mmCIF file of C-alpha atoms in Angstrom:
data_model
loop_
_atom_site.group_PDB
_atom_site.id
_atom_site.type_symbol
_atom_site.label_atom_id
_atom_site.label_comp_id
_atom_site.label_asym_id
_atom_site.label_seq_id
_atom_site.Cartn_x
_atom_site.Cartn_y
_atom_site.Cartn_z
ATOM 1 C CA MET B 23 -48.276 2.536 -52.927
ATOM 2 C CA THR B 24 -45.146 4.390 -53.642
ATOM 3 C CA THR B 25 -42.759 3.435 -56.448
ATOM 4 C CA GLN B 26 -40.201 2.426 -53.876
ATOM 5 C CA ASN B 27 -42.394 -0.490 -52.675
ATOM 6 C CA LEU B 28 -43.057 -1.804 -56.193
ATOM 7 C CA PRO B 29 -41.345 -5.274 -56.673
ATOM 8 C CA ALA B 30 -38.617 -5.363 -59.357
ATOM 9 C CA LYS B 31 -39.576 -6.727 -62.701
ATOM 10 C CA PRO B 32 -38.769 -10.451 -63.215
ATOM 11 C CA GLY B 33 -35.440 -11.153 -64.852
ATOM 12 C CA ARG B 34 -34.341 -7.532 -64.364
ATOM 13 C CA ILE B 35 -30.871 -6.895 -62.939
ATOM 14 C CA GLU B 36 -30.834 -3.659 -60.834
ATOM 15 C CA PRO B 37 -27.514 -1.760 -61.264
ATOM 16 C CA PRO B 38 -25.502 -1.664 -58.136
ATOM 17 C CA ILE B 39 -25.738 1.455 -55.988
ATOM 18 C CA THR B 40 -22.294 2.806 -55.027
ATOM 19 C CA PRO B 41 -22.426 4.050 -51.362
ATOM 20 C CA ALA B 42 -21.177 7.634 -51.045
ATOM 21 C CA ALA B 43 -18.686 6.666 -48.477
ATOM 22 C CA THR B 44 -16.663 4.738 -51.181
ATOM 23 C CA LEU B 45 -16.218 7.877 -53.374
ATOM 24 C CA GLU B 46 -12.819 9.407 -52.764
ATOM 25 C CA PRO B 47 -12.352 13.172 -52.589
ATOM 26 C CA LEU B 48 -11.365 14.985 -55.880
ATOM 27 C CA TRP B 49 -7.819 15.766 -54.634
ATOM 28 C CA VAL B 50 -7.204 12.020 -53.879
ATOM 29 C CA ARG B 51 -8.373 10.928 -57.374
ATOM 30 C CA VAL B 52 -6.219 13.584 -58.994
ATOM 31 C CA ILE B 53 -3.252 12.507 -57.141
ATOM 32 C CA LEU B 54 -3.790 8.840 -57.952
ATOM 33 C CA VAL B 55 -4.311 9.492 -61.686
ATOM 34 C CA THR B 56 -1.301 11.715 -61.775
ATOM 35 C CA ALA B 57 0.889 9.168 -60.152
ATOM 36 C CA ALA B 58 -0.323 6.452 -62.574
ATOM 37 C CA LEU B 59 0.208 8.516 -65.579
ATOM 38 C CA ALA B 60 3.682 9.628 -64.356
ATOM 39 C CA PHE B 61 4.602 5.962 -63.763
ATOM 40 C CA LEU B 62 3.410 4.905 -67.206
ATOM 41 C CA THR B 63 5.224 7.818 -68.877
ATOM 42 C CA LEU B 64 8.454 6.946 -67.141
ATOM 43 C CA PHE B 65 8.455 3.166 -67.396
ATOM 44 C CA LEU B 66 6.354 2.642 -70.669
ATOM 45 C CA PHE B 67 6.182 5.682 -72.897
ATOM 46 C CA VAL B 68 9.656 6.894 -72.639
ATOM 47 C CA PRO B 69 11.090 3.512 -73.426
ATOM 48 C CA LEU B 70 8.853 3.017 -76.317
ATOM 49 C CA VAL B 71 9.917 6.365 -77.810
ATOM 50 C CA ALA B 72 13.600 5.670 -77.145
ATOM 51 C CA VAL B 73 13.413 2.379 -79.056
ATOM 52 C CA PHE B 74 12.152 3.934 -82.248
ATOM 53 C CA ALA B 75 14.427 7.074 -81.895
ATOM 54 C CA GLU B 76 17.404 4.842 -81.693
ATOM 55 C CA ALA B 77 16.172 2.633 -84.486
ATOM 56 C CA PHE B 78 15.834 5.584 -86.860
ATOM 57 C CA LYS B 79 18.662 7.585 -85.594
ATOM 58 C CA LYS B 80 20.956 7.028 -88.524
ATOM 59 C CA GLY B 81 18.112 7.159 -91.106
ATOM 60 C CA TRP B 82 15.885 4.839 -92.978
ATOM 61 C CA GLN B 83 18.572 3.285 -95.129
ATOM 62 C CA LEU B 84 20.479 1.766 -92.162
ATOM 63 C CA TYR B 85 17.215 0.810 -90.561
ATOM 64 C CA LEU B 86 16.221 -1.211 -93.530
ATOM 65 C CA GLN B 87 19.721 -2.764 -93.957
ATOM 66 C CA ALA B 88 19.460 -4.056 -90.331
ATOM 67 C CA ILE B 89 16.135 -5.468 -91.053
ATOM 68 C CA ILE B 90 16.860 -7.300 -94.283
ATOM 69 C CA GLU B 91 20.287 -8.548 -92.932
ATOM 70 C CA PRO B 92 20.494 -12.361 -93.423
ATOM 71 C CA ASP B 93 20.641 -13.096 -89.636
ATOM 72 C CA ALA B 94 17.856 -10.732 -88.888
ATOM 73 C CA LEU B 95 15.629 -12.337 -91.537
ATOM 74 C CA SER B 96 16.517 -15.751 -90.142
ATOM 75 C CA ALA B 97 15.536 -14.633 -86.653
ATOM 76 C CA ILE B 98 12.247 -13.148 -87.825
ATOM 77 C CA ARG B 99 11.446 -16.304 -89.756
ATOM 78 C CA LEU B 100 12.250 -18.628 -86.813
ATOM 79 C CA THR B 101 10.157 -16.415 -84.412
ATOM 80 C CA LEU B 102 7.175 -16.629 -86.767
ATOM 81 C CA ILE B 103 7.623 -20.379 -87.275
ATOM 82 C CA THR B 104 7.752 -21.041 -83.547
ATOM 83 C CA ALA B 105 4.589 -18.939 -82.879
ATOM 84 C CA ALA B 106 2.824 -20.729 -85.718
ATOM 85 C CA ILE B 107 3.541 -24.061 -84.244
ATOM 86 C CA ALA B 108 3.113 -23.251 -80.602
ATOM 87 C CA VAL B 109 -0.007 -21.309 -80.742
ATOM 88 C CA PRO B 110 -2.238 -23.921 -82.433
ATOM 89 C CA LEU B 111 -0.929 -26.510 -80.131
ATOM 90 C CA ASN B 112 -1.823 -24.300 -77.078
ATOM 91 C CA LEU B 113 -5.231 -23.510 -78.663
ATOM 92 C CA VAL B 114 -6.173 -27.227 -78.904
ATOM 93 C CA PHE B 115 -4.845 -27.914 -75.358
ATOM 94 C CA GLY B 116 -6.553 -24.874 -73.807
ATOM 95 C CA VAL B 117 -9.997 -25.726 -75.244
ATOM 96 C CA ALA B 118 -9.733 -29.238 -74.199
ATOM 97 C CA ALA B 119 -8.580 -28.417 -70.697
ATOM 98 C CA ALA B 120 -11.140 -25.701 -70.233
ATOM 99 C CA TRP B 121 -13.907 -27.972 -71.545
ATOM 100 C CA THR B 122 -12.852 -30.782 -69.112
ATOM 101 C CA ILE B 123 -12.496 -28.480 -66.047
ATOM 102 C CA ALA B 124 -15.620 -26.423 -66.648
ATOM 103 C CA LYS B 125 -17.969 -29.124 -67.796
ATOM 104 C CA PHE B 126 -16.904 -32.091 -65.725
ATOM 105 C CA GLU B 127 -16.389 -33.220 -62.091
ATOM 106 C CA PHE B 128 -13.593 -35.652 -61.528
ATOM 107 C CA ARG B 129 -10.756 -36.598 -59.162
ATOM 108 C CA GLY B 130 -7.599 -34.688 -59.710
ATOM 109 C CA LYS B 131 -9.393 -31.577 -60.997
ATOM 110 C CA SER B 132 -7.547 -29.339 -58.716
ATOM 111 C CA ILE B 133 -4.181 -30.951 -59.523
ATOM 112 C CA LEU B 134 -4.879 -30.304 -63.179
ATOM 113 C CA LEU B 135 -5.489 -26.618 -62.455
ATOM 114 C CA THR B 136 -2.439 -26.328 -60.528
ATOM 115 C CA LEU B 137 -0.283 -27.956 -63.378
ATOM 116 C CA ILE B 138 -1.863 -25.460 -65.789
ATOM 117 C CA ASP B 139 -0.628 -22.568 -63.761
ATOM 118 C CA LEU B 140 2.904 -24.211 -63.311
ATOM 119 C CA PRO B 141 4.582 -22.028 -66.077
ATOM 120 C CA PHE B 142 3.411 -18.789 -64.206
ATOM 121 C CA SER B 143 5.397 -20.010 -61.035
ATOM 122 C CA VAL B 144 8.453 -21.400 -62.595
ATOM 123 C CA SER B 145 11.172 -19.226 -64.004
ATOM 124 C CA PRO B 146 11.470 -19.534 -67.990
ATOM 125 C CA VAL B 147 15.200 -20.129 -67.411
ATOM 126 C CA ILE B 148 14.314 -23.204 -65.113
ATOM 127 C CA SER B 149 11.952 -24.537 -67.762
ATOM 128 C CA GLY B 150 14.684 -24.309 -70.329
ATOM 129 C CA LEU B 151 17.014 -26.260 -68.075
ATOM 130 C CA ILE B 152 14.459 -28.998 -67.596
ATOM 131 C CA TYR B 153 14.648 -29.653 -71.353
ATOM 132 C CA VAL B 154 18.448 -29.645 -71.130
ATOM 133 C CA LEU B 155 18.193 -32.261 -68.414
ATOM 134 C CA LEU B 156 15.763 -34.305 -70.690
ATOM 135 C CA PHE B 157 17.174 -33.977 -74.073
ATOM 136 C CA GLY B 158 20.887 -32.760 -73.549
ATOM 137 C CA ALA B 159 23.884 -34.895 -74.336
ATOM 138 C CA GLN B 160 24.013 -36.032 -70.753
ATOM 139 C CA GLY B 161 20.195 -36.038 -70.257
ATOM 140 C CA TRP B 162 17.812 -38.799 -69.748
ATOM 141 C CA PHE B 163 17.069 -39.307 -73.516
ATOM 142 C CA GLY B 164 20.356 -37.747 -74.705
ATOM 143 C CA GLU B 165 21.909 -41.183 -75.548
ATOM 144 C CA TRP B 166 18.957 -42.500 -77.366
ATOM 145 C CA LEU B 167 18.431 -39.257 -79.413
ATOM 146 C CA ARG B 168 22.139 -39.389 -80.363
ATOM 147 C CA GLU B 169 21.851 -43.026 -81.525
ATOM 148 C CA HIS B 170 18.877 -42.310 -83.738
ATOM 149 C CA ASP B 171 20.273 -38.962 -84.990
ATOM 150 C CA ILE B 172 17.463 -36.775 -83.482
ATOM 151 C CA LYS B 173 18.390 -33.279 -82.537
ATOM 152 C CA ILE B 174 16.123 -31.523 -80.026
ATOM 153 C CA LEU B 175 18.383 -29.041 -78.260
ATOM 154 C CA PHE B 176 19.998 -26.152 -80.201
ATOM 155 C CA ALA B 177 17.625 -26.752 -82.944
ATOM 156 C CA VAL B 178 13.978 -25.737 -83.870
ATOM 157 C CA PRO B 179 12.189 -28.595 -81.928
ATOM 158 C CA GLY B 180 13.760 -27.528 -78.689
ATOM 159 C CA ILE B 181 12.792 -23.881 -79.135
ATOM 160 C CA VAL B 182 9.182 -24.965 -79.868
ATOM 161 C CA LEU B 183 9.048 -27.218 -76.894
ATOM 162 C CA ALA B 184 10.270 -24.486 -74.577
ATOM 163 C CA THR B 185 7.801 -21.928 -76.106
ATOM 164 C CA VAL B 186 4.959 -24.334 -75.765
ATOM 165 C CA PHE B 187 5.721 -24.860 -72.105
ATOM 166 C CA VAL B 188 5.840 -21.131 -71.183
ATOM 167 C CA THR B 189 2.658 -20.370 -73.147
ATOM 168 C CA PHE B 190 0.246 -23.106 -72.526
ATOM 169 C CA PRO B 191 -1.579 -21.551 -69.624
ATOM 170 C CA PHE B 192 -2.972 -18.519 -71.520
ATOM 171 C CA VAL B 193 -5.744 -19.972 -73.615
ATOM 172 C CA ALA B 194 -6.934 -22.349 -70.859
ATOM 173 C CA ARG B 195 -6.798 -19.735 -68.192
ATOM 174 C CA GLU B 196 -8.883 -17.276 -70.322
ATOM 175 C CA LEU B 197 -11.527 -19.917 -71.203
ATOM 176 C CA ILE B 198 -11.937 -21.727 -67.790
ATOM 177 C CA PRO B 199 -13.811 -18.888 -65.992
ATOM 178 C CA LEU B 200 -15.841 -18.021 -69.194
ATOM 179 C CA MET B 201 -16.926 -21.573 -69.634
ATOM 180 C CA GLN B 202 -17.812 -21.919 -65.963
ATOM 181 C CA ALA B 203 -19.891 -18.784 -66.021
ATOM 182 C CA GLN B 204 -21.786 -19.960 -69.109
ATOM 183 C CA GLY B 205 -22.770 -23.184 -67.555
ATOM 184 C CA SER B 206 -23.664 -26.390 -69.495
ATOM 185 C CA GLU B 207 -27.374 -25.943 -70.037
ATOM 186 C CA GLU B 208 -27.158 -25.019 -73.770
ATOM 187 C CA GLU B 209 -24.939 -28.044 -74.519
ATOM 188 C CA GLU B 210 -27.347 -30.413 -72.577
ATOM 189 C CA ALA B 211 -30.284 -28.972 -74.502
ATOM 190 C CA ALA B 212 -28.563 -29.434 -77.875
ATOM 191 C CA LEU B 213 -27.674 -33.082 -76.938
ATOM 192 C CA VAL B 214 -31.248 -33.744 -75.977
ATOM 193 C CA LEU B 215 -32.487 -32.483 -79.247
ATOM 194 C CA GLY B 216 -30.173 -35.026 -80.914
ATOM 195 C CA ALA B 217 -27.016 -33.072 -81.786
ATOM 196 C CA SER B 218 -23.733 -35.014 -81.758
ATOM 197 C CA GLY B 219 -20.769 -33.982 -79.676
ATOM 198 C CA TRP B 220 -18.996 -32.253 -82.590
ATOM 199 C CA GLN B 221 -22.187 -30.474 -83.644
ATOM 200 C CA THR B 222 -22.730 -29.378 -80.081
ATOM 201 C CA PHE B 223 -19.213 -27.850 -79.919
ATOM 202 C CA TRP B 224 -19.182 -26.106 -83.323
ATOM 203 C CA HIS B 225 -22.811 -24.694 -83.160
ATOM 204 C CA VAL B 226 -23.218 -24.077 -79.315
ATOM 205 C CA THR B 227 -19.928 -24.015 -77.335
ATOM 206 C CA LEU B 228 -17.590 -22.391 -79.912
ATOM 207 C CA PRO B 229 -19.776 -19.340 -80.701
ATOM 208 C CA ASN B 230 -20.185 -18.701 -76.947
ATOM 209 C CA ILE B 231 -16.391 -18.867 -76.284
ATOM 210 C CA LYS B 232 -15.077 -17.325 -79.674
ATOM 211 C CA TRP B 233 -14.078 -13.885 -78.105
ATOM 212 C CA GLY B 234 -12.521 -15.392 -74.926
ATOM 213 C CA LEU B 235 -10.691 -17.862 -77.182
ATOM 214 C CA LEU B 236 -9.370 -15.177 -79.561
ATOM 215 C CA TYR B 237 -8.304 -13.182 -76.403
ATOM 216 C CA GLY B 238 -6.240 -16.156 -75.094
ATOM 217 C CA VAL B 239 -4.691 -16.870 -78.580
ATOM 218 C CA ILE B 240 -3.572 -13.094 -78.849
ATOM 219 C CA LEU B 241 -1.800 -13.370 -75.368
ATOM 220 C CA CYS B 242 -0.272 -16.638 -76.213
ATOM 221 C CA ASN B 243 1.011 -15.400 -79.457
ATOM 222 C CA ALA B 244 2.491 -12.310 -77.913
ATOM 223 C CA ARG B 245 4.326 -14.388 -75.234
ATOM 224 C CA ALA B 246 5.506 -16.908 -77.862
ATOM 225 C CA MET B 247 7.045 -14.199 -80.006
ATOM 226 C CA GLY B 248 8.682 -12.318 -77.032
ATOM 227 C CA GLU B 249 9.967 -15.187 -75.025
ATOM 228 C CA PHE B 250 13.606 -14.919 -74.077
ATOM 229 C CA GLY B 251 14.624 -16.981 -70.972
ATOM 230 C CA ALA B 252 13.571 -20.451 -71.863
ATOM 231 C CA VAL B 253 14.558 -20.028 -75.623
ATOM 232 C CA SER B 254 17.881 -18.805 -74.616
ATOM 233 C CA VAL B 255 18.713 -21.830 -72.735
ATOM 234 C CA VAL B 256 17.768 -24.409 -75.386
ATOM 235 C CA SER B 257 18.801 -22.420 -78.599
ATOM 236 C CA GLY B 258 22.570 -22.469 -78.378
ATOM 237 C CA HIS B 259 22.668 -18.941 -79.895
ATOM 238 C CA ILE B 260 23.664 -20.237 -83.254
ATOM 239 C CA ARG B 261 23.540 -17.103 -85.561
ATOM 240 C CA GLY B 262 21.280 -17.606 -88.621
ATOM 241 C CA GLU B 263 20.000 -20.876 -87.309
ATOM 242 C CA THR B 264 18.564 -20.845 -83.672
ATOM 243 C CA ASN B 265 18.278 -17.272 -82.854
ATOM 244 C CA THR B 266 14.800 -15.710 -82.393
ATOM 245 C CA MET B 267 14.216 -11.973 -82.511
ATOM 246 C CA PRO B 268 14.755 -11.407 -78.715
ATOM 247 C CA LEU B 269 17.901 -13.337 -78.962
ATOM 248 C CA GLN B 270 18.994 -11.469 -82.071
ATOM 249 C CA VAL B 271 18.506 -8.195 -80.286
ATOM 250 C CA GLU B 272 20.827 -9.277 -77.492
ATOM 251 C CA ILE B 273 23.544 -10.384 -79.633
ATOM 252 C CA LEU B 274 23.515 -7.193 -81.627
ATOM 253 C CA TYR B 275 23.391 -5.084 -78.515
ATOM 254 C CA ASN B 276 26.417 -6.945 -76.972
ATOM 255 C CA GLU B 277 28.341 -6.321 -80.205
ATOM 256 C CA TYR B 278 27.690 -2.530 -79.839
ATOM 257 C CA ASN B 279 25.612 -2.598 -83.005
ATOM 258 C CA PHE B 280 22.904 -0.325 -81.407
ATOM 259 C CA THR B 281 21.115 0.775 -84.693
ATOM 260 C CA ALA B 282 20.566 -2.953 -85.694
ATOM 261 C CA ALA B 283 19.617 -3.970 -82.320
ATOM 262 C CA PHE B 284 17.015 -1.303 -81.839
ATOM 263 C CA ALA B 285 15.839 -1.841 -85.435
ATOM 264 C CA VAL B 286 14.922 -5.517 -84.707
ATOM 265 C CA ALA B 287 13.538 -4.529 -81.220
ATOM 266 C CA SER B 288 11.250 -1.944 -82.981
ATOM 267 C CA LEU B 289 9.688 -4.766 -85.043
ATOM 268 C CA LEU B 290 8.899 -6.594 -81.738
ATOM 269 C CA THR B 291 7.670 -3.227 -80.387
ATOM 270 C CA LEU B 292 5.297 -2.877 -83.501
ATOM 271 C CA LEU B 293 4.108 -6.527 -82.832
ATOM 272 C CA ALA B 294 3.499 -5.690 -79.208
ATOM 273 C CA LEU B 295 1.510 -2.576 -80.052
ATOM 274 C CA LEU B 296 -0.517 -4.378 -82.607
ATOM 275 C CA THR B 297 -1.166 -7.103 -79.984
ATOM 276 C CA LEU B 298 -2.255 -4.399 -77.472
ATOM 277 C CA VAL B 299 -4.720 -3.006 -79.844
ATOM 278 C CA LEU B 300 -6.313 -6.476 -80.739
ATOM 279 C CA LYS B 301 -6.213 -7.346 -77.015
ATOM 280 C CA SER B 302 -8.220 -4.268 -76.159
ATOM 281 C CA ILE B 303 -10.868 -4.962 -78.878
ATOM 282 C CA VAL B 304 -11.130 -8.568 -77.926
ATOM 283 C CA GLU B 305 -11.201 -7.802 -74.154
ATOM 284 C CA TRP B 306 -14.114 -5.493 -74.738
ATOM 285 C CA LYS B 307 -15.992 -8.278 -76.660
ATOM 286 C CA THR B 308 -14.999 -10.790 -73.975
ATOM 287 C CA ASN B 309 -16.364 -8.672 -71.148
ATOM 288 C CA GLU B 310 -19.509 -8.129 -73.089
ATOM 289 C CA SER B 311 -19.861 -11.857 -73.510
ATOM 290 C CA ARG B 312 -19.236 -12.602 -69.845
ATOM 291 C CA HIS B 313 -21.669 -9.936 -68.768
ATOM 292 C CA GLU B 314 -24.293 -11.576 -71.122
ATOM 293 C CA ALA B 315 -23.500 -14.969 -69.581
ATOM 294 C CA THR B 316 -23.708 -13.720 -66.035
ATOM 295 C CA SER B 317 -27.027 -11.895 -66.744
ATOM 296 C CA LYS B 318 -28.369 -14.989 -68.295
ATOM 297 C CA GLN B 319 -27.422 -17.127 -65.300
ATOM 298 C CA LEU B 320 -28.822 -14.654 -62.815
ATOM 299 C CA SER B 321 -32.204 -14.520 -64.974
ATOM 300 C CA GLN B 322 -32.387 -18.438 -64.683
ATOM 301 C CA ASP B 323 -31.791 -18.375 -61.023
ATOM 302 C CA ILE B 324 -34.420 -15.763 -60.479
ATOM 303 C CA ALA B 325 -36.880 -17.758 -62.699
ATOM 304 C CA GLY B 326 -36.017 -20.924 -60.864
ATOM 305 C CA GLU B 327 -36.744 -19.249 -57.447
ATOM 306 C CA LYS B 328 -40.061 -17.987 -58.616
ATOM 307 C CA LEU B 329 -40.940 -21.535 -59.755
#
């Protein structure tokens, strides 16, 4: 008997064999890679270099002055506060939504999935206008809010609400496929052994989704700090009070204060680069976790077929 006729070992996943017909010629690959690098250079690397070049064009002193200017510090503070509120809220919602969708079957499941994707299909400006219609002076709740001296629009609550709306899909959308791939066998085994719901979550579910959860949180945080459209509608552009960092950059640029505008923009760029590094690390860990979950599921399916 030749080795080609030997049966595969139980539980072993054979690597896929790439047909030779799918391998492109060398010149095609060179052209594609060159085109991709040229595109990235023109639309990504050159703008990044330009931001830092303009920010430091007039020296370190003017750069630091632009950063520690009161309005800039207020914008930085408001951006961090908004992210610090929006991200934990979206984390809780994302875990609850992913758990519900991945672990249970119920009526309206497809509707819930559609609603989670809603911010991806609605313009951020439109989402900001929705809050204006709800909480504005002529909105549905405007009169009641005015009578009770509650301010939503042109204040921190409105900015937080708009940011939460545009960022809530990120955690849920990252966790749903991961939890669906992992299945519910481990949770069921823990419950059979006497674990409570919280014990099952903390000791079984959470360790399995930790990298996907962190990945979703990083994406959510990046969008929360860089959101412009929805926040611009509900903020009122009050300098030193309701301007986040993106709005502060716009105001400084419109005033032809280019050094200060690019200085604040460089901070956002640094945050974006840091997010990119963290995203790459967590993405690698997440893919590794998904591969392990898929391999485990395939092994279980193979074992079930043999039985």
